[in-house]
Amino acid sequence: MPTAARLVAAICLAIVAFIVSGMIMPLMPESTDFGYFVPLNIIIGLLAGWIVMGRRVGRGTTAAINNGLTGVFVMMLWGIGVQACNEMVRLAMKNRYDNAMEAMVAIFQIGAEFGLMIATVPIGLFLLVGAVVSGLVTEYAGNRWR
């Protein structure tokens, strides 16, 4: 059911995804073709906010902060997973894998590499602050527009 809290959560995580995408781009190799990287991450942020955060409002301030942390964690997990799948498909089109199982295992290897590549202090601090702010703003919206 659409609520103001779901909408606010989706918008907050979309903004966080947009900013984090901009922070991640300089960390990748120069030859990287980003294509739909930013719009796809924004859509993932919208979905994570709507599905994960939006339905867990109205439980208090501590739960709101935890809700924000959960939403950002899920957004990052989905984002790394989708981008790793995209990279695996790109490599599979160049015949880099002998069979389907090798390609499936490569998704997790690529995801781990991406996770290590973006595990920097500025990104971590921004995600932490963005999670807390998103959780509190979503809780406020849930209480304000019931």
XYZ file of N, CA and C in Angstrom, residues 11-106:
288
model
N 12.764 8.031 -1.883
C 13.478 9.236 -2.335
C 14.804 9.387 -1.589
N 14.792 9.148 -0.274
C 16.030 9.276 0.513
C 17.094 8.304 0.028
N 16.726 7.045 -0.183
C 17.732 6.077 -0.619
C 18.140 6.304 -2.071
N 17.259 6.861 -2.882
C 17.649 7.200 -4.254
C 18.696 8.308 -4.238
N 18.537 9.276 -3.353
C 19.525 10.354 -3.234
C 20.856 9.798 -2.736
N 20.798 8.919 -1.729
C 22.025 8.292 -1.216
C 22.701 7.494 -2.327
N 21.919 6.741 -3.099
C 22.486 5.939 -4.193
C 23.132 6.825 -5.247
N 22.507 7.952 -5.567
C 23.060 8.878 -6.553
C 24.412 9.427 -6.095
N 24.482 9.856 -4.848
C 25.718 10.444 -4.331
C 26.820 9.393 -4.215
N 26.462 8.211 -3.719
C 27.461 7.145 -3.576
C 27.960 6.693 -4.948
N 27.086 6.668 -5.936
C 27.514 6.309 -7.289
C 28.576 7.279 -7.785
N 28.378 8.548 -7.508
C 29.374 9.543 -7.880
C 30.681 9.387 -7.123
N 30.613 8.889 -5.895
C 31.825 8.654 -5.113
C 32.554 7.393 -5.572
N 31.817 6.426 -6.112
C 32.413 5.161 -6.539
C 33.116 5.297 -7.885
N 32.583 6.095 -8.773
C 33.114 6.188 -10.138
C 34.616 6.499 -10.209
N 35.144 7.424 -9.421
C 36.594 7.671 -9.507
C 37.448 6.504 -8.990
N 36.858 5.593 -8.225
C 37.617 4.468 -7.673
C 37.826 3.345 -8.689
N 37.040 3.329 -9.732
C 37.129 2.273 -10.737
C 38.239 2.588 -11.743
N 38.701 1.556 -12.456
C 39.736 1.801 -13.473
C 39.263 2.808 -14.519
N 40.209 3.521 -15.110
C 39.866 4.586 -16.049
C 39.146 4.093 -17.292
N 39.389 2.871 -17.672
C 38.773 2.340 -18.889
C 37.339 1.852 -18.666
N 36.816 2.008 -17.465
C 35.483 1.505 -17.147
C 34.414 2.282 -17.905
N 33.533 1.543 -18.573
C 32.376 2.143 -19.234
C 31.195 1.996 -18.277
N 30.708 3.094 -17.730
C 29.683 3.024 -16.696
C 28.285 2.811 -17.253
N 28.015 3.225 -18.448
C 26.717 2.972 -19.060
C 25.553 3.433 -18.182
N 24.732 2.490 -17.762
C 23.557 2.787 -16.933
C 23.848 2.652 -15.444
N 25.080 2.810 -15.034
C 25.490 2.616 -13.651
C 24.684 3.490 -12.678
N 24.669 4.783 -12.916
C 23.989 5.699 -11.991
C 22.468 5.519 -12.019
N 21.807 5.500 -13.186
C 20.352 5.302 -13.165
C 19.934 3.964 -12.552
N 20.704 2.925 -12.806
C 20.383 1.620 -12.232
C 20.514 1.645 -10.715
N 21.550 2.307 -10.205
C 21.719 2.414 -8.758
C 20.613 3.258 -8.127
N 20.163 4.275 -8.826
C 19.051 5.082 -8.310
C 17.786 4.233 -8.224
N 17.533 3.415 -9.228
C 16.361 2.534 -9.199
C 16.477 1.533 -8.058
N 17.674 1.006 -7.831
C 17.884 0.086 -6.713
C 17.622 0.804 -5.395
N 18.076 2.054 -5.270
C 17.798 2.835 -4.066
C 16.308 3.068 -3.865
N 15.599 3.383 -4.958
C 14.144 3.563 -4.873
C 13.467 2.285 -4.387
N 13.854 1.156 -4.962
C 13.235 -0.114 -4.580
C 13.560 -0.500 -3.138
N 14.806 -0.326 -2.741
C 15.188 -0.662 -1.367
C 14.449 0.227 -0.367
N 14.323 1.501 -0.681
C 13.593 2.399 0.214
C 12.126 2.030 0.305
N 11.508 1.770 -0.831
C 10.077 1.456 -0.864
C 9.788 0.114 -0.194
N 10.555 -0.916 -0.553
C 10.265 -2.272 -0.083
C 10.756 -2.504 1.343
N 11.990 -2.119 1.630
C 12.599 -2.464 2.910
C 12.273 -1.441 3.994
N 12.558 -0.178 3.715
C 12.400 0.836 4.760
C 10.962 1.289 4.951
N 10.215 1.424 3.868
C 8.893 2.026 3.932
C 7.895 1.288 4.798
N 8.041 -0.015 4.883
C 7.051 -0.778 5.659
C 7.423 -0.938 7.128
N 8.580 -0.427 7.534
C 9.037 -0.617 8.905
C 9.068 0.689 9.698
N 8.120 1.574 9.473
C 8.103 2.854 10.188
C 7.117 2.798 11.346
N 7.242 3.777 12.228
C 6.307 3.895 13.338
C 6.706 3.134 14.578
N 7.973 2.831 14.739
C 8.425 2.037 15.879
C 9.356 2.794 16.816
N 9.582 4.076 16.572
C 10.427 4.863 17.457
C 11.749 5.259 16.825
N 12.500 6.065 17.554
C 13.735 6.628 17.028
C 14.823 5.576 16.835
N 15.019 4.720 17.812
C 16.054 3.695 17.680
C 15.753 2.759 16.522
N 14.503 2.358 16.404
C 14.106 1.503 15.289
C 14.248 2.240 13.954
N 14.043 3.551 13.962
C 14.194 4.333 12.734
C 15.644 4.337 12.271
N 16.571 4.500 13.200
C 17.995 4.462 12.844
C 18.368 3.071 12.325
N 17.892 2.038 13.011
C 18.144 0.669 12.548
C 17.510 0.419 11.183
N 16.342 0.999 10.963
C 15.666 0.879 9.676
C 16.505 1.511 8.573
N 17.068 2.668 8.843
C 17.935 3.328 7.867
C 19.187 2.519 7.578
N 19.803 1.966 8.626
C 20.990 1.139 8.431
C 20.660 -0.110 7.615
N 19.522 -0.719 7.910
C 19.099 -1.896 7.157
C 18.832 -1.548 5.702
N 18.147 -0.437 5.467
C 17.842 -0.019 4.106
C 19.087 0.238 3.287
N 20.063 0.922 3.861
C 21.297 1.215 3.139
C 22.101 -0.063 2.914
N 22.115 -0.962 3.906
C 22.823 -2.233 3.735
C 22.212 -3.038 2.594
N 20.892 -3.125 2.572
C 20.205 -3.873 1.510
C 20.450 -3.203 0.159
N 20.403 -1.876 0.119
C 20.659 -1.160 -1.131
C 22.061 -1.473 -1.656
N 23.050 -1.463 -0.785
C 24.416 -1.766 -1.211
C 24.544 -3.224 -1.640
N 23.903 -4.123 -0.921
C 23.948 -5.543 -1.274
C 23.323 -5.784 -2.641
N 22.149 -5.224 -2.856
C 21.488 -5.360 -4.162
C 22.317 -4.690 -5.260
N 22.863 -3.526 -4.971
C 23.649 -2.799 -5.965
C 24.890 -3.562 -6.386
N 25.635 -4.074 -5.408
C 26.833 -4.851 -5.732
C 26.441 -6.117 -6.482
N 25.353 -6.751 -6.071
C 24.901 -7.964 -6.750
C 24.511 -7.716 -8.193
N 23.755 -6.666 -8.429
C 23.329 -6.355 -9.799
C 24.526 -5.967 -10.665
N 25.421 -5.152 -10.126
C 26.588 -4.741 -10.910
C 27.525 -5.921 -11.165
N 27.633 -6.849 -10.207
C 28.454 -8.041 -10.411
C 27.838 -8.941 -11.485
N 26.519 -9.080 -11.479
C 25.848 -9.859 -12.532
C 26.062 -9.214 -13.893
N 25.971 -7.913 -13.936
C 26.194 -7.189 -15.185
C 27.615 -7.420 -15.702
N 28.582 -7.348 -14.815
C 29.977 -7.570 -15.217
C 30.195 -9.019 -15.655
N 29.566 -9.965 -14.975
C 29.692 -11.372 -15.370
C 29.122 -11.581 -16.771
N 27.979 -10.987 -17.052
C 27.390 -11.127 -18.389
C 28.307 -10.506 -19.437
N 28.890 -9.359 -19.124
C 29.816 -8.716 -20.060
C 31.002 -9.625 -20.345
N 31.559 -10.232 -19.305
C 32.687 -11.144 -19.493
C 32.252 -12.435 -20.190
N 31.050 -12.904 -19.913
C 30.557 -14.123 -20.562
C 30.378 -13.910 -22.061
N 30.014 -12.715 -22.454
C 29.869 -12.425 -23.879
C 31.218 -12.426 -24.600
N 32.286 -12.342 -23.834
C 33.636 -12.430 -24.410
C 34.202 -13.842 -24.260
N 33.333 -14.810 -23.928
C 33.710 -16.223 -23.776
C 34.807 -16.436 -22.732
N 34.665 -15.786 -21.591
C 35.650 -15.928 -20.521
C 35.381 -17.135 -19.619
N 34.215 -17.745 -19.721
C 33.845 -18.859 -18.856
C 33.597 -20.112 -19.681
N 33.977 -21.260 -19.108
C 33.814 -22.534 -19.819
C 32.407 -23.098 -19.676
N 31.762 -22.839 -18.533
C 30.414 -23.369 -18.322
C 29.620 -22.415 -17.427
N 28.346 -22.746 -17.240
C 27.454 -21.865 -16.483
C 27.828 -21.795 -15.003
N 28.291 -22.889 -14.451
C 28.647 -22.887 -13.027
C 29.830 -21.960 -12.757
N 30.780 -21.948 -13.651
C 31.926 -21.056 -13.512
C 31.471 -19.598 -13.556
N 30.508 -19.295 -14.413
C 29.977 -17.933 -14.509
C 29.226 -17.562 -13.228
N 28.471 -18.498 -12.671
C 27.731 -18.205 -11.432
C 28.690 -17.941 -10.268
N 29.750 -18.715 -10.183
C 30.751 -18.501 -9.135
C 31.437 -17.155 -9.338
N 31.628 -16.776 -10.580
C 32.295 -15.503 -10.881
C 31.491 -14.315 -10.367
